[in-house]
Coordinates of C-alpha atoms and ligand atoms in Angstrom, one line a residue:
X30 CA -3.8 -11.1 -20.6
X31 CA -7.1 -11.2 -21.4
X32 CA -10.1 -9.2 -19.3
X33 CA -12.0 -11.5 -17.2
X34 CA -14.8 -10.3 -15.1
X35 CA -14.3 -12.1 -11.0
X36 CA -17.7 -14.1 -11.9
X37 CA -16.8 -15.3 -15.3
X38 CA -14.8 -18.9 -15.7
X39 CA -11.4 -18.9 -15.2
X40 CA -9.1 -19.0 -18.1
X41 CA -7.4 -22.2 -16.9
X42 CA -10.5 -25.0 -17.5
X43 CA -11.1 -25.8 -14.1
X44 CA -14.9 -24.8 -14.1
X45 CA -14.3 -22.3 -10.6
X46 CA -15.3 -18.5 -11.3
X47 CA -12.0 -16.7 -12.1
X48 CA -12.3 -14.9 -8.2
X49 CA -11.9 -18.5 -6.7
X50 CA -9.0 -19.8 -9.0
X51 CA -6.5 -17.6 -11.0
X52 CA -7.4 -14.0 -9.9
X53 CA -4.9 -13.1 -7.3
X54 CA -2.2 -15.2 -9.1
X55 CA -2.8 -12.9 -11.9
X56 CA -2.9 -9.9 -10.4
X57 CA 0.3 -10.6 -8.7
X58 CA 1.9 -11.4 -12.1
X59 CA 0.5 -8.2 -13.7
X60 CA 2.3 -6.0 -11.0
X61 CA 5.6 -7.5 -11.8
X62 CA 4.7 -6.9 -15.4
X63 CA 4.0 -3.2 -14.7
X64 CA 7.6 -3.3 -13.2
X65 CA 8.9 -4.0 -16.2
X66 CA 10.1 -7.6 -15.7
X67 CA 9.4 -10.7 -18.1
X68 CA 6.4 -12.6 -16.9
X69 CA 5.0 -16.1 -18.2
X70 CA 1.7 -15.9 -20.3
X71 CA -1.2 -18.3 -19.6
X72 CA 0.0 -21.1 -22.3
X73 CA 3.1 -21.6 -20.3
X74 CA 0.8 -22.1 -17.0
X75 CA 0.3 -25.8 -16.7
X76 CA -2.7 -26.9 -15.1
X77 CA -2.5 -29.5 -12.2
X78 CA -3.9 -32.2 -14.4
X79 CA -1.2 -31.7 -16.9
X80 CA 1.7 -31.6 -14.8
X81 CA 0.2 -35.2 -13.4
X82 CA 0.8 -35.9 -17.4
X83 CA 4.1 -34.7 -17.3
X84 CA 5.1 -36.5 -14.2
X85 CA 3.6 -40.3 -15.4
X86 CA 6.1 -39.2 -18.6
X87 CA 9.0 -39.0 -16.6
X88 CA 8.4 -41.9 -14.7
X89 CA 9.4 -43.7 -18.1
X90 CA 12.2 -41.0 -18.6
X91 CA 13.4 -41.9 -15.0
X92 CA 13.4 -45.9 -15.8
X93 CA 14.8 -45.5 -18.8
X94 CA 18.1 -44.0 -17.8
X95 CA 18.4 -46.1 -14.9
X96 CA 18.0 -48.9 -17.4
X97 CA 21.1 -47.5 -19.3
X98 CA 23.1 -46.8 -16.0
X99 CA 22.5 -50.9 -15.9
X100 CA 24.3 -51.0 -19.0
X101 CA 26.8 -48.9 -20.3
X102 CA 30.4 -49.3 -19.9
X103 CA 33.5 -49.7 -21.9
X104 CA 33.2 -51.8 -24.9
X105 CA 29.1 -50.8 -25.1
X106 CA 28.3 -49.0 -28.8
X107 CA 26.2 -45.9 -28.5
X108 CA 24.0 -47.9 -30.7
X109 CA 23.1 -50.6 -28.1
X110 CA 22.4 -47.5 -25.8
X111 CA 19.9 -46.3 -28.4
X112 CA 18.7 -49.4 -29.2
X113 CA 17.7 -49.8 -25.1
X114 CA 16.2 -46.8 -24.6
X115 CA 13.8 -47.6 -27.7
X116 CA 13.1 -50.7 -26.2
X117 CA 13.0 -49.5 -22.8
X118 CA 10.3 -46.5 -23.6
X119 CA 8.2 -48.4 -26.2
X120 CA 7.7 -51.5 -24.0
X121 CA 6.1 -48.6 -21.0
X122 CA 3.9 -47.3 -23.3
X123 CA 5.9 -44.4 -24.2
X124 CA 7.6 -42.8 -27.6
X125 CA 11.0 -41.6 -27.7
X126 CA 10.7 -37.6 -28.4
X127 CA 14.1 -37.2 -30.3
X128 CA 13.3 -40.0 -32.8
X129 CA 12.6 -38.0 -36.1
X130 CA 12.1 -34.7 -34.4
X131 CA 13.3 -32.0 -36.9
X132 CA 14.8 -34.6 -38.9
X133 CA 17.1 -36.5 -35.9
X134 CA 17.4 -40.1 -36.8
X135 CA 18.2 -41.8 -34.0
X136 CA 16.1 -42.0 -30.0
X137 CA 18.5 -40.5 -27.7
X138 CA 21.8 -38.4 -27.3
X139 CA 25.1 -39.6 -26.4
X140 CA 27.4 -37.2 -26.2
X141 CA 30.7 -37.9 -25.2
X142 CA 33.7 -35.9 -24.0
X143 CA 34.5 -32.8 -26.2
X144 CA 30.5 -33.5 -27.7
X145 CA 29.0 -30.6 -25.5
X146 CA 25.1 -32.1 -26.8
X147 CA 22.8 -33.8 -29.7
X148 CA 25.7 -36.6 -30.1
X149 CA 24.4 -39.4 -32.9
X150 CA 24.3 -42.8 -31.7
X151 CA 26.1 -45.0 -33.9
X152 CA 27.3 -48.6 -34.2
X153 CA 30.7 -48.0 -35.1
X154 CA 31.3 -45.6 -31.9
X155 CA 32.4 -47.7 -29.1
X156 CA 32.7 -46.2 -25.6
X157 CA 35.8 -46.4 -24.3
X158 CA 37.7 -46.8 -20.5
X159 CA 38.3 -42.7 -19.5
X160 CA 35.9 -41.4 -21.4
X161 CA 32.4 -39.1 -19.9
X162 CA 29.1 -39.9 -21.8
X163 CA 26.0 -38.0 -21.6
X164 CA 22.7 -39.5 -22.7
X165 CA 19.9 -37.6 -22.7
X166 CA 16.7 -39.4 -22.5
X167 CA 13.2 -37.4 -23.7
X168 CA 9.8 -39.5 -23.8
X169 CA 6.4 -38.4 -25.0
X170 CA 3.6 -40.3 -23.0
X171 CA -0.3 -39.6 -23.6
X172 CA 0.7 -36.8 -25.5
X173 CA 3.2 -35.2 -22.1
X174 CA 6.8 -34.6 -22.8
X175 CA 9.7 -35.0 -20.2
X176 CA 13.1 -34.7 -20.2
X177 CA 16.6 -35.8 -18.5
X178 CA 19.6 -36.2 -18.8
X179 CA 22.8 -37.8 -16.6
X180 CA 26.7 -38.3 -17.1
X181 CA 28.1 -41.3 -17.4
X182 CA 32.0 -42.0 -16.3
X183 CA 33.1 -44.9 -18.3
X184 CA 35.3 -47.2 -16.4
X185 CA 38.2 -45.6 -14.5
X186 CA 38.3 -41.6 -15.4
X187 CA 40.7 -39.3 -14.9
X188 CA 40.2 -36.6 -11.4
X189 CA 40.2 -33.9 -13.9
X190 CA 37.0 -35.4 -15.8
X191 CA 35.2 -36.9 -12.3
X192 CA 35.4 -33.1 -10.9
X193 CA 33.5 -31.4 -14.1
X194 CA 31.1 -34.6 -14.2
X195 CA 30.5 -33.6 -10.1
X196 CA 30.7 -29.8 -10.5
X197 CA 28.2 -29.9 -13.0
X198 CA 25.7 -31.9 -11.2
X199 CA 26.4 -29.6 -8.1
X200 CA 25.4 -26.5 -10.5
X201 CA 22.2 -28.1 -10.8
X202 CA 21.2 -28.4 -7.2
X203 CA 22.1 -25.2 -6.4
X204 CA 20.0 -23.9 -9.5
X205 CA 17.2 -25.9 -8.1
X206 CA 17.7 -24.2 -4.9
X207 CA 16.5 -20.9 -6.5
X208 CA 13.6 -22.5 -8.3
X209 CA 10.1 -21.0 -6.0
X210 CA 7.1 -18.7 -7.0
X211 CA 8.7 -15.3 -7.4
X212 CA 12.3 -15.4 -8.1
X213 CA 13.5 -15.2 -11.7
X214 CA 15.0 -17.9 -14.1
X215 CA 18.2 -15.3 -14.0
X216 CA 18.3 -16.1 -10.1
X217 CA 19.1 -19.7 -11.0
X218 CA 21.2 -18.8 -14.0
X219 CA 23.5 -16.9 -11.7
X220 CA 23.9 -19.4 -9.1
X221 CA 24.8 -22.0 -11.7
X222 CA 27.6 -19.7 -14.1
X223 CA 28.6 -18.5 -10.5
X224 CA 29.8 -21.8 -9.3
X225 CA 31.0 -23.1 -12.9
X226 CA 32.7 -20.1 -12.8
X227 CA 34.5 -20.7 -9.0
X228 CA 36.0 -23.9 -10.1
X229 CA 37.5 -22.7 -12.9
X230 CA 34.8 -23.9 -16.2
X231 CA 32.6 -21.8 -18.1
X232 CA 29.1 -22.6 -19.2
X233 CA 27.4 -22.7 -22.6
X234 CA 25.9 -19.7 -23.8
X235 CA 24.2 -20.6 -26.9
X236 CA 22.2 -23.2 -26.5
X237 CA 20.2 -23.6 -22.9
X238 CA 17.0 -25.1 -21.3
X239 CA 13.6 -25.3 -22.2
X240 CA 9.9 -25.1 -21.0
X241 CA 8.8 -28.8 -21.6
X242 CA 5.3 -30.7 -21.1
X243 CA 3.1 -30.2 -24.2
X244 CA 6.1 -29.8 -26.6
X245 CA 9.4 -30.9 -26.5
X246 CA 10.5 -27.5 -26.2
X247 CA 8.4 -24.5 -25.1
X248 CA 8.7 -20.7 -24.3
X249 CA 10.7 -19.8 -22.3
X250 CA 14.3 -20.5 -23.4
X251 CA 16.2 -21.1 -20.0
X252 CA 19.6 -19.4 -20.0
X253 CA 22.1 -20.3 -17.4
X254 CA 24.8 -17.8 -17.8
X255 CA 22.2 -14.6 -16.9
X256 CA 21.8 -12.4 -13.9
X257 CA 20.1 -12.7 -10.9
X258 CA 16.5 -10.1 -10.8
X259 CA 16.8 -10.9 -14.7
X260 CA 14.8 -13.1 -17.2
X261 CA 11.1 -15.0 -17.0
X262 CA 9.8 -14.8 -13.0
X263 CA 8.7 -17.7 -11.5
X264 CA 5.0 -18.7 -11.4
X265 CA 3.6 -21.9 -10.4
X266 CA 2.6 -24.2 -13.4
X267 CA 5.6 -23.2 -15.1
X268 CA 7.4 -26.4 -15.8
X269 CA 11.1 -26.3 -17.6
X270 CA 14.6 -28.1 -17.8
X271 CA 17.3 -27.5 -15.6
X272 CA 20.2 -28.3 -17.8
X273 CA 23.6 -26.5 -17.6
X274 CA 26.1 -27.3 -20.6
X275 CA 29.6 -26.8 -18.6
X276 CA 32.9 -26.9 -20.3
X277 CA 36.3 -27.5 -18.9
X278 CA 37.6 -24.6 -21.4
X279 CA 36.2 -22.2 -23.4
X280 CA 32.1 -21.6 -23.5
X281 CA 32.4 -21.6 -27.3
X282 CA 30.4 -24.1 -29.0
X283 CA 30.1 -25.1 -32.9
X284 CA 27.7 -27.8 -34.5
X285 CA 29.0 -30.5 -37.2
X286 CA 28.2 -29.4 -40.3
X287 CA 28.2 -32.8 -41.7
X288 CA 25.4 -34.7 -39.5
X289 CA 24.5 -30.7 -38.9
X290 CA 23.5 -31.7 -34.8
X291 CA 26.7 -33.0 -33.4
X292 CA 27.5 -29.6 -30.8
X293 CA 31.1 -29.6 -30.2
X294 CA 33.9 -27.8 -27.6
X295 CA 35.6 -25.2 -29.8
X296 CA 38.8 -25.8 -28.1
X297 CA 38.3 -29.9 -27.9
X298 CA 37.9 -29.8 -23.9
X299 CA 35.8 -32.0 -22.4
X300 CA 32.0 -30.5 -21.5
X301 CA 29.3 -31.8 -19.3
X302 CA 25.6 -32.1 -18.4
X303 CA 23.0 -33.4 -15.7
X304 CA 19.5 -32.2 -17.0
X305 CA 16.5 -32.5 -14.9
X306 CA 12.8 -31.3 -14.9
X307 CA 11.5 -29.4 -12.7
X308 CA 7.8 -27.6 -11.8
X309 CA 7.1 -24.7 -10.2
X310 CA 4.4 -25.2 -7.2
X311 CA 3.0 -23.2 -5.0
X312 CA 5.4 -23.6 -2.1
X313 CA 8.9 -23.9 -4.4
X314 CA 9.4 -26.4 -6.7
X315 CA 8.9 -30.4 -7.3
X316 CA 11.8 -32.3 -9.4
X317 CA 9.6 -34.4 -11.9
X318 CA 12.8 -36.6 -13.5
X319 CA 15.8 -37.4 -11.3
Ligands
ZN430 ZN1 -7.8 -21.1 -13.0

């Protein structure tokens, strides 16, 4: 952190003297440093203007997956879902953050069953009665990136498949639960792997969450299989996904190495995700896409 005297401008842009804005936050931060724990830099601090940004972004997010809960069911291609959520994003205003980003061709993921995440679209794949889909929406508007995702049960589905589509969902409230000034992305993390864990599922340790808002994915990188007291504390402005992968069977993971994105089950069991954005505030925490 750089040295500011109390009467110089604060770091942050908002024109007050650094006494009267991000002083005491930054003292308080510092002495958690000094304890030795992880603590978010200024970048990852979002300003209030900027999380408004964020949140007008998500409103597109958020109507673009109700959109596609309109929509999908058996005999829909994955294709017609992509094809929507261009539509639906473009027509608002916004741009659909996957589309061409590091090379993916296509504007949302559906990934369906045993695909754990990053699933192509395509006109050929069909969804079918039984089977779980996840799509995972992500818009850029004015520049602000959000990010959700939610689980789709296509038709009738089997109990086994409607509990790890519910569980799932019920690790990310009680993540959210944890999310306030102060505790540590690991006190989240151990909630979620806790209760993944009670009903019998593991969760995904290689790939995890993500600070979001000026990119499509910023520092930190969110696990959800860590311990409580451990990782990035808390501080409000920090902004970041909530989005436990959680598989039936094993935790292992391994990516196509054809389309080189498709992120499969190693075993073939189904996996699952509900992926939502969240902000840290002053008080505890606001959901910016449901
Ligand atoms: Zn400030």
């Amino acid at each position: 952190m750089e040295k500011l005297g109390r009467n110089d401008m604060c770091w942050c842009g908002s024109g007050k003297k650094y006494k009267n804005c991000h002083m005491a936050l930054d003292e308080k931060i510092h002495h958690y440093a000094l304890q030795g724990h992880i603590v978010p830099t200024h970048d990852i601090l979002k300003t209030p203007e900027q999380i408004q940004g964020i949140r007008d972004s998500s409103v597109i997010n958020i109507a673009v997956l109700d959109e596609v809960a309109k929509m999908i069911k058996p005999g829909v291609s994955t294709e017609e879902i992509d094809r929507l959520v261009y539509d639906v994003t473009t027509r608002m205003g916004g741009i659909p953050a996957p589309l061409n980003y590091e090379g993916f061709p296509k504007s949302v993921c559906t990934s369906i069953d045993e695909v754990v995440c990053h699933g192509i679209p395509s006109p050929e794949r069909i969804l079918k009665e039984g089977e779980i889909v996840n799509v995972d929406v992500s818009t850029i508007y004015k520049g602000y990136f959000s990010d959700s995702s939610r689980m789709f049960c296509i038709g009738e589905v089997s109990e086994e498949k409607k509990k790890l589509v519910q569980v799932t969902k019920e690790c990310v409230e009680l993540g959210l639960e944890q999310v306030k000034p102060w505790n540590f992305l690991g006190d989240m993390a151990q909630v979620i792997n806790d209760h993944a864990k009670a009903n019998g599922y593991s969760v995904v340790v290689d790939i995890g969450g993500h600070g979001v808002g000026l990119e499509f994915h910023e520092e930190p990188f969110v696990s959800y299989v860590t311990r409580k007291g451990t990782e990035m504390l808390m501080v409000p402005g920090m902004v970041f996904t909530i989005e436990p992968m959680v598989n039936m069977g094993t935790c292992e993971v391994y990516i196509d190495d054809e389309d080189g994105w498709t992120v499969y089950t190693e075993d073939g069991k189904p996996s699952a995700q509900w992926e939502i954005t969240v902000a840290v505030t002053e008080t505890g925490h606001e959901v910016l896409t449901y």
